[in-house]
PDB file of C-alpha atoms in Angstrom:
ATOM      1  CA  MET A   1      -7.491  67.879  -2.516  1.00  0.00           C
ATOM      2  CA  GLY A   2     -10.707  67.214  -0.705  1.00  0.00           C
ATOM      3  CA  GLN A   3     -11.037  64.622   1.932  1.00  0.00           C
ATOM      4  CA  ASN A   4     -13.461  62.575   0.058  1.00  0.00           C
ATOM      5  CA  SER A   5     -11.393  62.302  -3.367  1.00  0.00           C
ATOM      6  CA  THR A   6     -11.167  59.036  -4.871  1.00  0.00           C
ATOM      7  CA  ALA A   7      -8.659  60.266  -7.585  1.00  0.00           C
ATOM      8  CA  GLN A   8      -5.903  62.321  -8.246  1.00  0.00           C
ATOM      9  CA  LEU A   9      -5.353  64.495 -11.357  1.00  0.00           C
ATOM     10  CA  GLY A  10      -1.932  65.154 -12.489  1.00  0.00           C
ATOM     11  CA  HIS A  11      -1.310  67.831 -15.430  1.00  0.00           C
ATOM     12  CA  PHE A  12       1.848  68.531 -17.156  1.00  0.00           C
ATOM     13  CA  ILE A  13       2.336  71.183 -19.493  1.00  0.00           C
ATOM     14  CA  THR A  14       3.608  70.412 -23.157  1.00  0.00           C
ATOM     15  CA  VAL A  15       4.237  72.498 -26.224  1.00  0.00           C
ATOM     16  CA  ALA A  16       4.211  71.677 -29.875  1.00  0.00           C
ATOM     17  CA  ASN A  17       7.414  70.436 -30.954  1.00  0.00           C
ATOM     18  CA  ASN A  18       7.720  73.112 -33.348  1.00  0.00           C
ATOM     19  CA  THR A  19       7.466  75.911 -30.907  1.00  0.00           C
ATOM     20  CA  TRP A  20       9.971  74.265 -28.536  1.00  0.00           C
ATOM     21  CA  LEU A  21      12.523  73.721 -31.228  1.00  0.00           C
ATOM     22  CA  ARG A  22      12.254  77.330 -32.261  1.00  0.00           C
ATOM     23  CA  GLN A  23      13.051  78.205 -28.602  1.00  0.00           C
ATOM     24  CA  GLN A  24      15.966  75.926 -28.503  1.00  0.00           C
ATOM     25  CA  LEU A  25      17.316  77.538 -31.818  1.00  0.00           C
ATOM     26  CA  SER A  26      17.069  80.890 -30.496  1.00  0.00           C
ATOM     27  CA  LYS A  27      19.194  80.113 -27.448  1.00  0.00           C
ATOM     28  CA  GLU A  28      22.485  80.190 -29.461  1.00  0.00           C
ATOM     29  CA  ASP A  29      24.228  78.110 -26.872  1.00  0.00           C
ATOM     30  CA  GLY A  30      24.220  74.592 -28.548  1.00  0.00           C
ATOM     31  CA  SER A  31      20.998  73.661 -27.158  1.00  0.00           C
ATOM     32  CA  ILE A  32      19.511  72.951 -30.652  1.00  0.00           C
ATOM     33  CA  ASP A  33      21.904  70.062 -31.323  1.00  0.00           C
ATOM     34  CA  LYS A  34      20.827  68.310 -28.108  1.00  0.00           C
ATOM     35  CA  ALA A  35      17.217  69.193 -28.905  1.00  0.00           C
ATOM     36  CA  ILE A  36      17.285  67.738 -32.468  1.00  0.00           C
ATOM     37  CA  GLU A  37      19.110  64.365 -31.188  1.00  0.00           C
ATOM     38  CA  MET A  38      16.212  63.912 -28.799  1.00  0.00           C
ATOM     39  CA  VAL A  39      13.734  64.711 -31.331  1.00  0.00           C
ATOM     40  CA  GLU A  40      15.256  62.484 -34.120  1.00  0.00           C
ATOM     41  CA  HIS A  41      15.522  59.442 -31.516  1.00  0.00           C
ATOM     42  CA  ASN A  42      12.158  60.069 -30.138  1.00  0.00           C
ATOM     43  CA  LEU A  43      10.486  60.248 -33.660  1.00  0.00           C
ATOM     44  CA  LYS A  44      12.068  57.143 -34.792  1.00  0.00           C
ATOM     45  CA  ASP A  45      11.451  55.229 -31.592  1.00  0.00           C
ATOM     46  CA  THR A  46       7.849  56.224 -31.642  1.00  0.00           C
ATOM     47  CA  VAL A  47       7.300  55.468 -34.907  1.00  0.00           C
ATOM     48  CA  ALA A  48       8.621  52.229 -34.730  1.00  0.00           C
ATOM     49  CA  PHE A  49       6.452  51.426 -31.595  1.00  0.00           C
ATOM     50  CA  ILE A  50       3.338  52.560 -33.318  1.00  0.00           C
ATOM     51  CA  ASN A  51       4.300  50.603 -36.593  1.00  0.00           C
ATOM     52  CA  ALA A  52       5.079  47.502 -34.488  1.00  0.00           C
ATOM     53  CA  LYS A  53       1.606  47.701 -33.108  1.00  0.00           C
ATOM     54  CA  GLY A  54       0.367  47.431 -36.689  1.00  0.00           C
ATOM     55  CA  MET A  55      -0.738  51.172 -36.869  1.00  0.00           C
ATOM     56  CA  LEU A  56       0.269  53.892 -39.329  1.00  0.00           C
ATOM     57  CA  HIS A  57      -0.136  57.446 -38.070  1.00  0.00           C
ATOM     58  CA  PHE A  58      -0.118  59.309 -41.390  1.00  0.00           C
ATOM     59  CA  ASP A  59      -0.005  62.844 -39.985  1.00  0.00           C
ATOM     60  CA  ALA A  60       3.192  63.064 -37.567  1.00  0.00           C
ATOM     61  CA  HIS A  61       4.048  66.719 -38.480  1.00  0.00           C
ATOM     62  CA  PHE A  62       5.433  68.905 -35.793  1.00  0.00           C
ATOM     63  CA  HIS A  63       2.073  70.507 -35.069  1.00  0.00           C
ATOM     64  CA  ASN A  64       0.928  67.159 -34.016  1.00  0.00           C
ATOM     65  CA  ILE A  65       3.754  66.264 -31.875  1.00  0.00           C
ATOM     66  CA  LEU A  66       4.080  67.881 -28.207  1.00  0.00           C
ATOM     67  CA  THR A  67       7.018  67.839 -26.045  1.00  0.00           C
ATOM     68  CA  ASP A  68       7.746  68.330 -22.394  1.00  0.00           C
ATOM     69  CA  GLY A  69      11.254  68.879 -23.485  1.00  0.00           C
ATOM     70  CA  GLU A  70      12.177  65.275 -22.718  1.00  0.00           C
ATOM     71  CA  LEU A  71       9.929  63.059 -24.423  1.00  0.00           C
ATOM     72  CA  LEU A  72       7.670  63.484 -27.621  1.00  0.00           C
ATOM     73  CA  TYR A  73       4.151  62.948 -27.461  1.00  0.00           C
ATOM     74  CA  PHE A  74       2.136  62.034 -30.761  1.00  0.00           C
ATOM     75  CA  SER A  75      -1.342  63.653 -30.975  1.00  0.00           C
ATOM     76  CA  ASP A  76      -4.126  63.898 -33.498  1.00  0.00           C
ATOM     77  CA  PHE A  77      -4.544  60.020 -34.679  1.00  0.00           C
ATOM     78  CA  SER A  78      -7.402  61.263 -37.037  1.00  0.00           C
ATOM     79  CA  LEU A  79      -5.871  59.879 -40.069  1.00  0.00           C
ATOM     80  CA  ALA A  80      -4.350  56.839 -38.275  1.00  0.00           C
ATOM     81  CA  THR A  81      -5.139  53.272 -39.782  1.00  0.00           C
ATOM     82  CA  SER A  82      -4.552  49.786 -38.492  1.00  0.00           C
ATOM     83  CA  PHE A  83      -4.616  46.556 -39.855  1.00  0.00           C
ATOM     84  CA  GLN A  84      -6.924  45.605 -37.133  1.00  0.00           C
ATOM     85  CA  PHE A  85      -9.854  48.112 -38.447  1.00  0.00           C
ATOM     86  CA  ALA A  86     -12.216  46.876 -40.731  1.00  0.00           C
ATOM     87  CA  LEU A  87     -10.555  47.626 -44.055  1.00  0.00           C
ATOM     88  CA  SER A  88     -11.615  46.861 -47.414  1.00  0.00           C
ATOM     89  CA  LYS A  89      -9.212  44.835 -49.518  1.00  0.00           C
ATOM     90  CA  GLU A  90      -8.302  47.986 -51.358  1.00  0.00           C
ATOM     91  CA  GLU A  91      -7.700  49.882 -47.793  1.00  0.00           C
ATOM     92  CA  LEU A  92      -5.588  46.708 -46.564  1.00  0.00           C
ATOM     93  CA  GLN A  93      -3.619  46.824 -49.765  1.00  0.00           C
ATOM     94  CA  PHE A  94      -2.858  50.611 -49.319  1.00  0.00           C
ATOM     95  CA  PHE A  95      -1.883  49.928 -45.647  1.00  0.00           C
ATOM     96  CA  GLN A  96       0.356  47.207 -46.552  1.00  0.00           C
ATOM     97  CA  ASN A  97       2.018  49.199 -49.387  1.00  0.00           C
ATOM     98  CA  HIS A  98       2.784  52.197 -47.049  1.00  0.00           C
ATOM     99  CA  GLN A  99       4.382  50.666 -44.003  1.00  0.00           C
ATOM    100  CA  ASN A 100       7.489  52.942 -44.581  1.00  0.00           C
ATOM    101  CA  TYR A 101       5.373  56.005 -44.716  1.00  0.00           C
ATOM    102  CA  ASP A 102       5.457  57.198 -41.152  1.00  0.00           C
ATOM    103  CA  ARG A 103       9.367  56.619 -41.109  1.00  0.00           C
ATOM    104  CA  CYS A 104      10.051  58.680 -44.082  1.00  0.00           C
ATOM    105  CA  TYR A 105       7.431  61.401 -43.131  1.00  0.00           C
ATOM    106  CA  VAL A 106       8.979  62.214 -39.758  1.00  0.00           C
ATOM    107  CA  VAL A 107      12.565  62.465 -40.824  1.00  0.00           C
ATOM    108  CA  THR A 108      11.121  64.759 -43.919  1.00  0.00           C
ATOM    109  CA  THR A 109       9.428  66.805 -41.351  1.00  0.00           C
ATOM    110  CA  LEU A 110      12.678  67.095 -39.254  1.00  0.00           C
ATOM    111  CA  THR A 111      14.757  67.890 -42.245  1.00  0.00           C
ATOM    112  CA  SER A 112      12.405  70.302 -43.679  1.00  0.00           C
ATOM    113  CA  TRP A 113      12.213  72.076 -40.128  1.00  0.00           C
ATOM    114  CA  ILE A 114      16.001  72.482 -40.099  1.00  0.00           C
ATOM    115  CA  ILE A 115      16.437  73.704 -43.775  1.00  0.00           C
ATOM    116  CA  SER A 116      13.551  76.246 -43.207  1.00  0.00           C
ATOM    117  CA  ARG A 117      14.581  77.697 -39.819  1.00  0.00           C
ATOM    118  CA  VAL A 118      18.386  77.694 -40.652  1.00  0.00           C
ATOM    119  CA  PHE A 119      18.593  78.711 -44.046  1.00  0.00           C
ATOM    120  CA  GLY A 120      15.041  80.289 -44.460  1.00  0.00           C
ATOM    121  CA  LYS A 121      12.111  79.300 -46.367  1.00  0.00           C
ATOM    122  CA  ASP A 122      13.082  81.181 -49.424  1.00  0.00           C
ATOM    123  CA  HIS A 123      16.316  78.924 -49.845  1.00  0.00           C
ATOM    124  CA  PHE A 124      14.503  75.773 -48.922  1.00  0.00           C
ATOM    125  CA  ASP A 125      14.434  74.077 -52.561  1.00  0.00           C
ATOM    126  CA  GLU A 126      17.934  75.235 -53.427  1.00  0.00           C
ATOM    127  CA  VAL A 127      19.485  74.040 -50.105  1.00  0.00           C
ATOM    128  CA  LEU A 128      17.351  70.468 -50.204  1.00  0.00           C
ATOM    129  CA  ASN A 129      18.551  70.018 -53.865  1.00  0.00           C
ATOM    130  CA  ASP A 130      22.164  70.748 -53.133  1.00  0.00           C
ATOM    131  CA  TYR A 131      22.173  68.343 -50.072  1.00  0.00           C
ATOM    132  CA  ALA A 132      20.212  65.627 -51.847  1.00  0.00           C
ATOM    133  CA  ASN A 133      22.962  65.898 -54.683  1.00  0.00           C
ATOM    134  CA  GLY A 134      25.765  65.437 -52.427  1.00  0.00           C
ATOM    135  CA  LYS A 135      26.776  69.186 -52.439  1.00  0.00           C
ATOM    136  CA  THR A 136      27.182  71.767 -49.662  1.00  0.00           C
ATOM    137  CA  PRO A 137      25.397  75.165 -50.109  1.00  0.00           C
ATOM    138  CA  LEU A 138      27.662  78.092 -50.832  1.00  0.00           C
ATOM    139  CA  VAL A 139      26.354  80.165 -47.791  1.00  0.00           C
ATOM    140  CA  LEU A 140      26.517  78.230 -44.517  1.00  0.00           C
ATOM    141  CA  PRO A 141      24.436  80.237 -41.901  1.00  0.00           C
ATOM    142  CA  ALA A 142      25.972  80.603 -38.433  1.00  0.00           C
ATOM    143  CA  ALA A 143      23.080  78.565 -36.878  1.00  0.00           C
ATOM    144  CA  LEU A 144      23.969  75.610 -38.925  1.00  0.00           C
ATOM    145  CA  THR A 145      26.003  73.630 -36.548  1.00  0.00           C
ATOM    146  CA  PRO A 146      27.986  70.350 -37.822  1.00  0.00           C
ATOM    147  CA  TYR A 147      25.268  68.168 -36.144  1.00  0.00           C
ATOM    148  CA  LEU A 148      22.310  69.824 -37.871  1.00  0.00           C
ATOM    149  CA  SER A 149      24.154  69.526 -41.320  1.00  0.00           C
ATOM    150  CA  SER A 150      24.766  66.023 -40.653  1.00  0.00           C
ATOM    151  CA  ILE A 151      20.861  65.436 -40.072  1.00  0.00           C
ATOM    152  CA  VAL A 152      20.136  67.426 -43.233  1.00  0.00           C
ATOM    153  CA  LYS A 153      22.790  65.369 -45.227  1.00  0.00           C
ATOM    154  CA  ARG A 154      21.494  61.929 -43.726  1.00  0.00           C
ATOM    155  CA  TYR A 155      17.851  62.658 -44.708  1.00  0.00           C
ATOM    156  CA  ALA A 156      17.972  65.024 -47.703  1.00  0.00           C
ATOM    157  CA  SER A 157      17.155  62.316 -50.351  1.00  0.00           C
ATOM    158  CA  ILE A 158      14.340  60.902 -48.540  1.00  0.00           C
ATOM    159  CA  THR A 159      13.000  64.418 -47.936  1.00  0.00           C
ATOM    160  CA  LEU A 160      13.337  65.519 -51.675  1.00  0.00           C
ATOM    161  CA  LYS A 161      11.404  62.416 -52.821  1.00  0.00           C
ATOM    162  CA  MET A 162       8.738  62.962 -50.161  1.00  0.00           C
ATOM    163  CA  ASN A 163       8.422  66.662 -51.017  1.00  0.00           C
ATOM    164  CA  THR A 164       8.314  65.744 -54.740  1.00  0.00           C
ATOM    165  CA  PHE A 165       5.524  63.376 -53.795  1.00  0.00           C
ATOM    166  CA  PHE A 166       3.558  66.047 -51.990  1.00  0.00           C
ATOM    167  CA  LYS A 167       4.062  68.741 -54.612  1.00  0.00           C
ATOM    168  CA  THR A 168       2.786  66.301 -57.279  1.00  0.00           C
ATOM    169  CA  LEU A 169      -0.265  65.353 -55.117  1.00  0.00           C
ATOM    170  CA  ARG A 170      -1.035  69.059 -54.613  1.00  0.00           C
ATOM    171  CA  GLU A 171      -0.902  69.765 -58.163  1.00  0.00           C
ATOM    172  CA  GLU A 172      -2.937  66.914 -59.074  1.00  0.00           C
ATOM    173  CA  ASN A 173      -5.812  67.827 -56.792  1.00  0.00           C
ATOM    174  CA  GLU A 174      -6.034  71.623 -57.710  1.00  0.00           C
ATOM    175  CA  ILE A 175      -9.171  72.555 -58.942  1.00  0.00           C
TER     176      ILE A 175
END
């Protein structure tokens, strides 16, 4: 640092949460359980904080969330809205009607990640439907720890509802 510097700059390296979680899953030493526990708590805490400040993120998927392995950092606030913005009457009503969106979206993202990475994308719908209906899939991959299974069980019904909503939205907007 130069003698005449008036400021210091710190830089820390983060990675996309999706990339980091894949690294933890590949370790096969139980790291994934600790990682998923940290992610779940950070997702819920960060969303609660953002929502308590009167804001909705609306795009908190894993490519918009960074991590240093200890904390999560939400990014890309381009779809975010707040009651403090200059909203029309309709926009304010939309904002009020969707207060639980971020909470549902982050657990859907987490659950979808687990199912896709552990069971494979080809089995996603079948596995999600099984869990949402209180059934255990017939084939349980070795990577599915009891903890990961408990996360999927906990959020399967929300994930199914959100994915059904997204599918309907895509179908209605196809040209």
